[in-house]
Structure formats: C-alpha cells, structure tokens
Short mmCIF file of C-alpha atoms and ligand atoms in Angstrom, two decimals:
data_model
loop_
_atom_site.label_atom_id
_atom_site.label_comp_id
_atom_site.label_asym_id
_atom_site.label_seq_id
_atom_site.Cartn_x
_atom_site.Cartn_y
_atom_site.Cartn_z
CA UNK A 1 -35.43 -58.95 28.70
CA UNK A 2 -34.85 -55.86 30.49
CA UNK A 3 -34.04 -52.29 29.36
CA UNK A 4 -31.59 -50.06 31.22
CA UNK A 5 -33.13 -46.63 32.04
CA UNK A 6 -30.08 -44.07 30.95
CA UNK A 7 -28.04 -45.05 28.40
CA UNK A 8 -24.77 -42.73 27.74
CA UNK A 9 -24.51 -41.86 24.00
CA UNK A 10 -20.71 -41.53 22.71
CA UNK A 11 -20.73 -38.74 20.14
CA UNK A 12 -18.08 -40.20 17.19
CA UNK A 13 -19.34 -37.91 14.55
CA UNK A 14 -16.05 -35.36 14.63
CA UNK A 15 -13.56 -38.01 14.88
CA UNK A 16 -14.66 -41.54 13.47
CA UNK A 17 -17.51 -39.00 11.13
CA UNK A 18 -15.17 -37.11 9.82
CA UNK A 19 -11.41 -38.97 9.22
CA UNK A 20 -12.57 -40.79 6.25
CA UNK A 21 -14.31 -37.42 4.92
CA UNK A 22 -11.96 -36.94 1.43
CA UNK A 23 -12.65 -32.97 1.93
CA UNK A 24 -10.83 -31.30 4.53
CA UNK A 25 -12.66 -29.96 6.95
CA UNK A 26 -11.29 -27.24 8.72
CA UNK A 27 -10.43 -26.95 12.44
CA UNK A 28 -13.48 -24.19 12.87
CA UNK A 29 -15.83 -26.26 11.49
CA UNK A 30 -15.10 -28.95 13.66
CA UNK A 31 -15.15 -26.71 16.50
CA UNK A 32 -18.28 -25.79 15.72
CA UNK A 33 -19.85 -28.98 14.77
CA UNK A 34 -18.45 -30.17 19.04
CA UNK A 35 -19.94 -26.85 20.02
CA UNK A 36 -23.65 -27.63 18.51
CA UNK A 37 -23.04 -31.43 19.59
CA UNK A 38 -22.33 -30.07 23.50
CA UNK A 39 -25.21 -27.84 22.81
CA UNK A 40 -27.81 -30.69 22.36
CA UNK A 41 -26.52 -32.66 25.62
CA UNK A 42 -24.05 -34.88 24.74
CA UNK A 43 -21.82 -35.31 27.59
CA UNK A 44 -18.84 -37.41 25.36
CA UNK A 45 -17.83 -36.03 22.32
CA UNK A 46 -14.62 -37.81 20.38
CA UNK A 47 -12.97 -34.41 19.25
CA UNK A 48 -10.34 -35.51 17.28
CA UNK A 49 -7.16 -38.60 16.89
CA UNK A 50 -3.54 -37.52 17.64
CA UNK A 51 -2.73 -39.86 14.98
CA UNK A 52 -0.07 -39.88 12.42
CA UNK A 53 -1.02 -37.26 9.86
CA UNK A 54 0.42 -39.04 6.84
CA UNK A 55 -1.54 -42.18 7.61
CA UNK A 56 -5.12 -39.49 8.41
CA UNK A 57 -4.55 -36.18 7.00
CA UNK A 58 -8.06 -34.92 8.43
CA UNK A 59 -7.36 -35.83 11.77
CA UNK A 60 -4.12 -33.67 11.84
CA UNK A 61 -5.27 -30.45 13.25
CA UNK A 62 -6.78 -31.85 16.64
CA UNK A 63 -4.44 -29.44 18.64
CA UNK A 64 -5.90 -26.70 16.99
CA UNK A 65 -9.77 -28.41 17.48
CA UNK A 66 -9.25 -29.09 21.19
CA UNK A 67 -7.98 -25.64 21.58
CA UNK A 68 -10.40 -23.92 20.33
CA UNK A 69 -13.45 -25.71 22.55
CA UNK A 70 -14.94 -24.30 25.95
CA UNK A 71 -14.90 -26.13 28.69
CA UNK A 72 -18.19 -27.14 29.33
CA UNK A 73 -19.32 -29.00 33.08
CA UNK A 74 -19.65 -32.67 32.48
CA UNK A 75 -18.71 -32.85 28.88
CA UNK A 76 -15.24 -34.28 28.03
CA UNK A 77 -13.37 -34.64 24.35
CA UNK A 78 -11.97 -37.51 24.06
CA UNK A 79 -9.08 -38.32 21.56
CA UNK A 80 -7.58 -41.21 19.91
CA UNK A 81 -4.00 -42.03 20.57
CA UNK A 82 -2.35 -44.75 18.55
CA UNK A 83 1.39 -44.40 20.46
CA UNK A 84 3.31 -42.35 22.94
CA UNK A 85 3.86 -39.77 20.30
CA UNK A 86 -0.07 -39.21 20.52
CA UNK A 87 0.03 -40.11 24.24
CA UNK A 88 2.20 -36.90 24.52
CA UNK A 89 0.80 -34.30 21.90
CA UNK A 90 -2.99 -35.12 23.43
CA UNK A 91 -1.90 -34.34 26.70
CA UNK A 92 0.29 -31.07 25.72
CA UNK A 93 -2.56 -30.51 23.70
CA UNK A 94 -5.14 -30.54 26.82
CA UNK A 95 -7.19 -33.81 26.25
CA UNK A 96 -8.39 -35.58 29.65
CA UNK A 97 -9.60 -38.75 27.80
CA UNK A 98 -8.08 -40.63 25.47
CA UNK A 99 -8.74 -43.81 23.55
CA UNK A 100 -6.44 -46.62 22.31
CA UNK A 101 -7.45 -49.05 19.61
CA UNK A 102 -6.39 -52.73 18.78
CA UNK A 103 -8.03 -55.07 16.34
CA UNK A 104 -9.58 -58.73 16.41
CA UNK A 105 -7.99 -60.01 13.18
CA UNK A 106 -4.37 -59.96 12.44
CA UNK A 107 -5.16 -58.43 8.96
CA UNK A 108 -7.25 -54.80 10.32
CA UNK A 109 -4.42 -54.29 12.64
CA UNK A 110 -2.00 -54.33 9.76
CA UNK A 111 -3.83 -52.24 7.82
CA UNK A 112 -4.76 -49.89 10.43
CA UNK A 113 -2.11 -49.62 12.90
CA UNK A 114 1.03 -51.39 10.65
CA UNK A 115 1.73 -53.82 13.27
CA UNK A 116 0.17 -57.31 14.58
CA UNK A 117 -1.88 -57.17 17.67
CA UNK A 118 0.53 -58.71 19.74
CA UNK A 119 2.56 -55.64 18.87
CA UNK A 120 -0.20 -53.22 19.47
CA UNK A 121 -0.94 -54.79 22.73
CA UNK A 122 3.30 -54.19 23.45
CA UNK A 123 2.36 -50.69 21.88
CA UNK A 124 -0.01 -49.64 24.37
CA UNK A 125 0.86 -50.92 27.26
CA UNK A 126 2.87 -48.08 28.13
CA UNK A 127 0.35 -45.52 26.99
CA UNK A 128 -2.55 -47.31 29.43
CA UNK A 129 0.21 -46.62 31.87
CA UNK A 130 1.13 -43.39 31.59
CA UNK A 131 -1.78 -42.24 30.50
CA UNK A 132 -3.33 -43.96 34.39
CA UNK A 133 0.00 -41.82 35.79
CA UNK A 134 -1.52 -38.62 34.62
CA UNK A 135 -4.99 -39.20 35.69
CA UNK A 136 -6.33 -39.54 32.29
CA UNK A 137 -9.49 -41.79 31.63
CA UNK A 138 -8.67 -44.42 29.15
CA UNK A 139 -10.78 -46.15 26.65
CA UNK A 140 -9.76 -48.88 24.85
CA UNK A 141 -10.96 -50.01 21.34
CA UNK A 142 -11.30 -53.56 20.05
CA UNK A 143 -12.12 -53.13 15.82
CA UNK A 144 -13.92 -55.76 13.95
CA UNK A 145 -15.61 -57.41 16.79
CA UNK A 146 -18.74 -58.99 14.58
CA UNK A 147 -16.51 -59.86 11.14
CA UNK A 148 -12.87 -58.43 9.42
CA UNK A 149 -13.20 -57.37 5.52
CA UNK A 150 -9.97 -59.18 5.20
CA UNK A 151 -10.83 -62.36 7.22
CA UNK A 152 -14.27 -63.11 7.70
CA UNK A 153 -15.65 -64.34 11.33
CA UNK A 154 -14.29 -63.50 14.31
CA UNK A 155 -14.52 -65.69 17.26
CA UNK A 156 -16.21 -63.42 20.09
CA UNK A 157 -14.16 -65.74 22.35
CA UNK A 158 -11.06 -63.97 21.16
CA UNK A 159 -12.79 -60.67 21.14
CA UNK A 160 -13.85 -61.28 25.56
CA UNK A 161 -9.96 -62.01 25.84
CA UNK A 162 -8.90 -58.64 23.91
CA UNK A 163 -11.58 -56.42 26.00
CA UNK A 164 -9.54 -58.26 29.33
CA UNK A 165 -6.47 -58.03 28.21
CA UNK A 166 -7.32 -54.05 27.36
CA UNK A 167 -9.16 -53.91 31.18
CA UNK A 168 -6.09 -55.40 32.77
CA UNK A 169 -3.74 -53.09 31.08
CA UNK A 170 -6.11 -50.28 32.81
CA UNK A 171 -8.65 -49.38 30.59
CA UNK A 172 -11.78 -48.06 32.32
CA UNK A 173 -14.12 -49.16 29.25
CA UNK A 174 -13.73 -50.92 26.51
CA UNK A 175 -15.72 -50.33 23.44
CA UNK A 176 -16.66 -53.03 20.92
CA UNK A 177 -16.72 -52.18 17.27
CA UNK A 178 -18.02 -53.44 14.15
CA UNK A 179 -16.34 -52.02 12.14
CA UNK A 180 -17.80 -53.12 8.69
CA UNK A 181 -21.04 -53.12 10.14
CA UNK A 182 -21.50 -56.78 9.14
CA UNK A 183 -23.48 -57.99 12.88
CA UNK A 184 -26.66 -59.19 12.98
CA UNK A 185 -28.75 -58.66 16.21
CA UNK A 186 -28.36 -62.50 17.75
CA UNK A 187 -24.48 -62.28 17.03
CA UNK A 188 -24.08 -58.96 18.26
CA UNK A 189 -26.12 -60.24 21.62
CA UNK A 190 -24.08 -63.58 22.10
CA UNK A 191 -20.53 -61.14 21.43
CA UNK A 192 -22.11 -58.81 24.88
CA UNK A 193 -22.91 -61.80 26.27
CA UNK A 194 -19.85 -63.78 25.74
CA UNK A 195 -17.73 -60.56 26.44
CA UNK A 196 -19.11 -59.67 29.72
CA UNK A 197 -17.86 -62.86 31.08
CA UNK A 198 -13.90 -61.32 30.95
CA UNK A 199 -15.41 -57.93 31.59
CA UNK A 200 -17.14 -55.99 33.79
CA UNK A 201 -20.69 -55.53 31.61
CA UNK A 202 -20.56 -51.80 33.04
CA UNK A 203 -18.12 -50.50 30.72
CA UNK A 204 -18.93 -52.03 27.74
CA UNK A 205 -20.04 -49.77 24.83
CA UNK A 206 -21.07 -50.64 21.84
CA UNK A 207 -19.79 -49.02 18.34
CA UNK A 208 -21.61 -50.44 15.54
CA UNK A 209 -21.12 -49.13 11.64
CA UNK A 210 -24.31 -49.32 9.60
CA UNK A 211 -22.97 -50.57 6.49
CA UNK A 212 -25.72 -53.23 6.37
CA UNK A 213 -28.52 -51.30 7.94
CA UNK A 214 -28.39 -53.61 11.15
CA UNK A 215 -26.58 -51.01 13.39
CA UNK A 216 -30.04 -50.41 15.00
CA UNK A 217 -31.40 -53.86 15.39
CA UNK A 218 -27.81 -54.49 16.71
CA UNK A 219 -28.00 -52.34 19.39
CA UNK A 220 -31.33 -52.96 20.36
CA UNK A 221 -30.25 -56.65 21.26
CA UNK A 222 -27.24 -55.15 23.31
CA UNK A 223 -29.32 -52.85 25.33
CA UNK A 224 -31.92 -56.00 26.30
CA UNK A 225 -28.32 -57.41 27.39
CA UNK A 226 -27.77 -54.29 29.63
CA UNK A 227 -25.41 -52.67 27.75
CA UNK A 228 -25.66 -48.40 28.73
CA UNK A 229 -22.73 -46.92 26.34
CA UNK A 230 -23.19 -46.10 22.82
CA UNK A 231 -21.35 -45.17 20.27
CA UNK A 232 -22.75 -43.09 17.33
CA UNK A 233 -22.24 -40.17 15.05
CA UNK A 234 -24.58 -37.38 14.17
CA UNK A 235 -25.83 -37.42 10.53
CA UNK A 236 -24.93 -40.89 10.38
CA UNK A 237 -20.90 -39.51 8.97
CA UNK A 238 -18.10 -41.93 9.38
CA UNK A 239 -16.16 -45.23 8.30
CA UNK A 240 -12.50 -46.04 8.83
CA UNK A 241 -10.08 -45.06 5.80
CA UNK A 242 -8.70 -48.80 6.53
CA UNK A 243 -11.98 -50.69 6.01
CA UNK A 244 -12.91 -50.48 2.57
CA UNK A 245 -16.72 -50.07 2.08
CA UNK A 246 -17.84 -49.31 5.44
CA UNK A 247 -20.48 -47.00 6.11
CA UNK A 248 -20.66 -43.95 8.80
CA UNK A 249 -21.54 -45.05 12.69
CA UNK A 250 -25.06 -45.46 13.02
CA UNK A 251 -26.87 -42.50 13.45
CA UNK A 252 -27.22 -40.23 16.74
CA UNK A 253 -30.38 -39.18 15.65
CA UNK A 254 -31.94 -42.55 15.05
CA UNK A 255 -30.35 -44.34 18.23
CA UNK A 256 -32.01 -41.46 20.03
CA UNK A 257 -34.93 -42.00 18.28
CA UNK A 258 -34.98 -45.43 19.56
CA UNK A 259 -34.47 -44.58 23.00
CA UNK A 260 -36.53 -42.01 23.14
CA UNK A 261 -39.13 -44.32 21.88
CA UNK A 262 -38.39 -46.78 24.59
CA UNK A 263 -38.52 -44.65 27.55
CA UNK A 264 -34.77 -44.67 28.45
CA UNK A 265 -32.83 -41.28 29.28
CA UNK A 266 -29.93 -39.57 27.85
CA UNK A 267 -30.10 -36.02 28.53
CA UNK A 268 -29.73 -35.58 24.52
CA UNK A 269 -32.61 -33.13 22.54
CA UNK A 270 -33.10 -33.97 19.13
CA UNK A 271 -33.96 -30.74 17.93
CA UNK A 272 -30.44 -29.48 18.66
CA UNK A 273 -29.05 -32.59 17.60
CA UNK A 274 -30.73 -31.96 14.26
CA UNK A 275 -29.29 -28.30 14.21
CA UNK A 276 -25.74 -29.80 14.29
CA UNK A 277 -26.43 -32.92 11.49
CA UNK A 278 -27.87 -30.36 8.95
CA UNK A 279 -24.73 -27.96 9.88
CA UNK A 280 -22.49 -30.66 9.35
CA UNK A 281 -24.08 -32.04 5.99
CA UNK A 282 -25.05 -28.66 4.88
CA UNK A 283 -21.09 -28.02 5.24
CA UNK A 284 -20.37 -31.35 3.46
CA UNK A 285 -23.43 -30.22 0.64
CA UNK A 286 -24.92 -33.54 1.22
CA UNK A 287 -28.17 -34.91 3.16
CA UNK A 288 -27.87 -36.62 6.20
CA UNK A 289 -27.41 -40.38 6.52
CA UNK A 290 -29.83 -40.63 8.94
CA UNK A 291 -33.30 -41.94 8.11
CA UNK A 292 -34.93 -40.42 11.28
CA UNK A 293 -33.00 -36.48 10.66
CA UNK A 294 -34.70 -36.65 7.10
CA UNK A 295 -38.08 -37.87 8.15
CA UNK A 296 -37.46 -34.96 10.91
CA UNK A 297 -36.25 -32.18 8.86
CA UNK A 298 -38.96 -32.92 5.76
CA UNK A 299 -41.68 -32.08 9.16
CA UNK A 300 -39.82 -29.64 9.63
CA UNK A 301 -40.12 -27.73 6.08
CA UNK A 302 -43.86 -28.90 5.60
P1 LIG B 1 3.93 -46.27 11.15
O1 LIG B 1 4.10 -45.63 9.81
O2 LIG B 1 4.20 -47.71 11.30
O3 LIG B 1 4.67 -45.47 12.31
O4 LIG B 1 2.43 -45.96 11.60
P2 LIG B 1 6.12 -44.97 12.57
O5 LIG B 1 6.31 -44.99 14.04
O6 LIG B 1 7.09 -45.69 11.68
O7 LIG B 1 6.02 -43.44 12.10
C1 LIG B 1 5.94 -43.04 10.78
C2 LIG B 1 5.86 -41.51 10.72
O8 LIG B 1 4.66 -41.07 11.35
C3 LIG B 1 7.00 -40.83 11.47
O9 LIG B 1 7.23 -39.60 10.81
C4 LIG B 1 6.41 -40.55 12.82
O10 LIG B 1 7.01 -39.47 13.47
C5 LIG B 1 4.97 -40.22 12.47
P3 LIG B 1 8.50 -39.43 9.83
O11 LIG B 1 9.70 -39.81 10.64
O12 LIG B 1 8.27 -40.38 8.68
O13 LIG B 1 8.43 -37.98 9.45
N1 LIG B 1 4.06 -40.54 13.57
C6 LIG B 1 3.25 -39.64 14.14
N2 LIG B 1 3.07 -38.33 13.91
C7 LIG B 1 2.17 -37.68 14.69
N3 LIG B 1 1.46 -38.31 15.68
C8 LIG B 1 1.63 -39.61 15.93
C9 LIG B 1 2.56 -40.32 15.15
N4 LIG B 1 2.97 -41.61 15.15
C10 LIG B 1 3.88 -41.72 14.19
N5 LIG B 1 0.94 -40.21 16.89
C11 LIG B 1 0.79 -45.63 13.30
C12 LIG B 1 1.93 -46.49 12.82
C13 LIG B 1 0.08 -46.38 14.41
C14 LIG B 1 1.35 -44.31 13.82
C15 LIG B 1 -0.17 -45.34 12.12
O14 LIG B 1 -0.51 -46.57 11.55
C16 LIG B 1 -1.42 -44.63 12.50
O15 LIG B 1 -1.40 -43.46 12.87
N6 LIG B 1 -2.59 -45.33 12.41
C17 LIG B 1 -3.86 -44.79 12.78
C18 LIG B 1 -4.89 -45.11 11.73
C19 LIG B 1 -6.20 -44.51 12.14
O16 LIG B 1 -6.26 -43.42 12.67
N7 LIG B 1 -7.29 -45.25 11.87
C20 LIG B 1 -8.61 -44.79 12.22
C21 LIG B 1 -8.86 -44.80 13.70
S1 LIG B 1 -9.26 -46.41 14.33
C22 LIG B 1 -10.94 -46.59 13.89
O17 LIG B 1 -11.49 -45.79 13.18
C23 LIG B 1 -11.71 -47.72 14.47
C24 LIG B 1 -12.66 -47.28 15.58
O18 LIG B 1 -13.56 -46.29 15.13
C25 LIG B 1 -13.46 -48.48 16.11
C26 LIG B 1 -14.12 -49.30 15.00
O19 LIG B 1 -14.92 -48.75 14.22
O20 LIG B 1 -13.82 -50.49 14.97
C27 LIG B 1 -11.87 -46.69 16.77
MG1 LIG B 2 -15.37 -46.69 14.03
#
C-alpha cells in the first residue's frame, strides 16, 4: 500500500466544531479562532453555513465572520449553503467556496435538511449551477456514508452513485462523511474504494466523526487508498445538531500527528495549531478533545 506525499487538511473546526456548540460563540471569536487556524497553515478553513438560523442559531452570524477575515494568499473560507437563499447571502456575503450537503439515508436528510434526497438533489441542482455561473468552487457533501443513527448500514454502492450524481451536477470534490463516526478501517477502505469507481479518486475527501475512536484508524486505511483531502477540526470540536450522539470531527492535531509521523506534507505547524485548540477550548472552559493537543500541551507545562 502506498502513501500519498501531501495530503490537504480541511479545517471544519469553526463551522462543523462549532454549530452544535449550545453556547454562542460570538462572531469575534470565530474570527479569531480562522485567524490562528490561517496562522498555523491551513490553506481551507470552513468559516461558517449560510444556513437557516432557526434550524442553527450558531451558524447565523457568518456574514459578520466572513467579513471580518483578511484575505490571506492561498487560503479560502468555505461556507455551507443548504438552498439558493444561502447560495445568495454567501455570495453577497463574499464567500468564493461553498459546500452543499445531501445524505445517504432517507431518514438524516429529513432530519437535517426537511426534505428526501431526491428533493435535495432537485434542491441543489440549481445552486451547483449558479454557483459554476459565478465562478465559485463547489463542494458537495454526502452525510452518513459508513452507517445512519436512524437506519443502520448504508450500502457504499448507493453512496459511489450520490458522490456521481453530486460530480455530474458540477461539484469539483465531493467529501464523504461519517457522520456518527460508526466506520471501521476495512469499511471505510472498501467505501474509497468502491466510490472511486463513479468518481474521480482526486477529489475525494474524507470527513470522519470520532464518536467511536476509529476516526484515525479510518483515515489511515483511506490514505493507503490514495485519498489526499481531509477533513478535521482543531481541538477535536464538532457533531451535527441532527445526529444525536455524535462526537466532534477527528482531531487536526492528531491527523497531523499522524502525518507528520508518516512523512507526508501539509504545510500545517502544530505548535500554532495548538495555540488556536487551547484558544478555542480555553474560550469554551473545557480541554481539548484531542488526545495528541493534551499529551502536547502537558510537555508543554512540564
Ligand atoms: P425548512 O424549514 O424546510 O425551509 O428548512 P423553508 O424553506 O420552509 O424555510 C423556513 C424558514 O427558514 C423561512 O423563514 C426561510 O426564509 C428560512 P420564515 O419564512 O419562517 O421566516 N430559511 C433561511 N434563512 C436563512 N438562510 C437560509 C434559509 N433557508 C430557509 N439559507 C433548510 C430547510 C434546508 C433551510 C433547513 O433544514 C436547514 O437550514 N438545514 C441545515 C441544517 C444544518 O445546518 N445541519 C448541519 C450542517 S450539515 C453537517 O453538519 C454534515 C456535514 O458536516 C458532513 C457530515 O458530517 O456528514 C457537512
Ligand atoms: Mg460533519
């Protein structure tokens, strides 16, 4: 099995971190928490989801968050959008990048999006397209990839027709999500494999939850598949507000950890990577999810 040598790291922490945080967190420490995040060399940071507010109250100031960052060469801030109402406040709002997200079981997408997928798929067709017309990149979202909390298994199968369907519509990636963090490694290998079959294997990332403590593992078995994107969020912060039980993303710190360890390049430095986890959990007055930031930051204060 090979290993790519760069692997892109997708920072989720102020978007997918922080819209199932109960507290809200205000638009300057979000800003600032993007700020450290660009700081440390992350080149993708998810800034925020033009969402509706009633549905995720947190998420409802992302004018005010992508206003307030500087423009920084070769970092972009993506957004969610989940309809051409977000389509058009992201844009009036600034964002270059935005992401649209369907589910693989009939049951997430209820809960998450109130509609089936085959109406999500009607949903964003336009956005994909208008969103192409105005030169925005587009990245398109396909939840509980490895297991729904409402339905059990999901056939990867379905999952490789989703990512195509989401490609043809004019996605330029597609990212894969567990959303419970239920995978196991050889599942979440046979899903890349079975996947890149309907997709280019190019822009396939992978963004895995760590409910079960196999985000890691998970990945690893992706990355001897080729796979170069990841998705992850500092501290370990995140779930979605519509998957009861799920833990944060898996940890920036510990993925880069990992690749560290195995020789590959990101252009990411943990030590200002650390600097924006303990900001963030200082903020949120608890420690950081993330077993490799605590190992870190206890060497630190020896
Ligand atoms: P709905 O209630 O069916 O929509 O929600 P609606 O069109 O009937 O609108 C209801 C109200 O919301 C209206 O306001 C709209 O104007 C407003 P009212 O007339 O009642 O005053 N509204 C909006 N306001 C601002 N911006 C908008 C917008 N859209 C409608 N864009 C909808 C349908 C899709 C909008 C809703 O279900 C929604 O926003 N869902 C998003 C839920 C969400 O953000 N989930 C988390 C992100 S996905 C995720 O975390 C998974 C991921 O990380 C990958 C993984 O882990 O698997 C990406
Ligand atoms: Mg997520």
């Amino acid at each position: 099995m090979s290993m790519p040598s760069d692997v892109t790291l997708i920072e989720v922490g102020a978007r997918d971190g922080l819209q199932n945080e109960p507290k809200a967190v205000s638009a300057n420490i979000k800003i600032e928490l993007i700020e450290k995040l660009a700081a440390a060399g992350l080149s993708v940071i998810e800034a925020g989801a033009f969402v509706s507010p009633k549905w995720v109250p947190q998420m409802a100031d992302s004018e005010e968050v992508l206003a307030g960052l500087t423009a920084h060469p070769g970092v972009s801030y993506p957004v969610l959008v989940p309809n051409l109402q977000g389509l058009s406040r992201a844009v009036a709002a600034g964002a270059r990048d935005v992401g649209v997200f369907i589910s693989a079981s009939e049951s997430f997408s209820q809960k998450n999006t109130n509609c089936s997928i085959a109406e999500s798929i009607e949903r964003f067709t336009p956005v994909v397209a208008e969103a192409k017309a105005q030169g925005l990149g587009v990245r398109g979202y396909v939840s509980v990839v490895l297991g729904c909390p409402y339905e059990g298994d999901v056939d990867p199968g379905y999952v490789a027709e989703l990512s195509g369907v989401l490609h043809r519509m004019g996605c330029d990636a597609i990212s894969l999500g567990d959303t419970v963090g239920v995978g196991t490694p050889a599942k979440a290998g046979a899903l890349i494999d079975r996947v890149a079959e309907d997709v280019p294997l190019g822009i396939i990332g992978i963004h895995f939850h760590d409910t079960y403590g196999q985000a890691l593992a998970n990945s690893l078995a992706c990355l001897e598949r080729g796979v170069t994107v990841i998705d992850s969020s500092v501290a370990g912060l995140g779930g979605c507000p519509y998957a009861p039980g799920a833990a944060g993303n898996v940890a920036t710190e510990d993925v880069l950890y990992m690749l560290d360890g195995l020789g590959v390049k990101t252009g990411v430095d943990m030590d200002k990577l650390m600097d924006a986890g303990q900001f963030i959990s200082d903020y949120l007055g608890r420690p950081p999810v993330s077993k490799v930031a605590q190992a870190l930051s206890a060497k630190r204060a020896a």
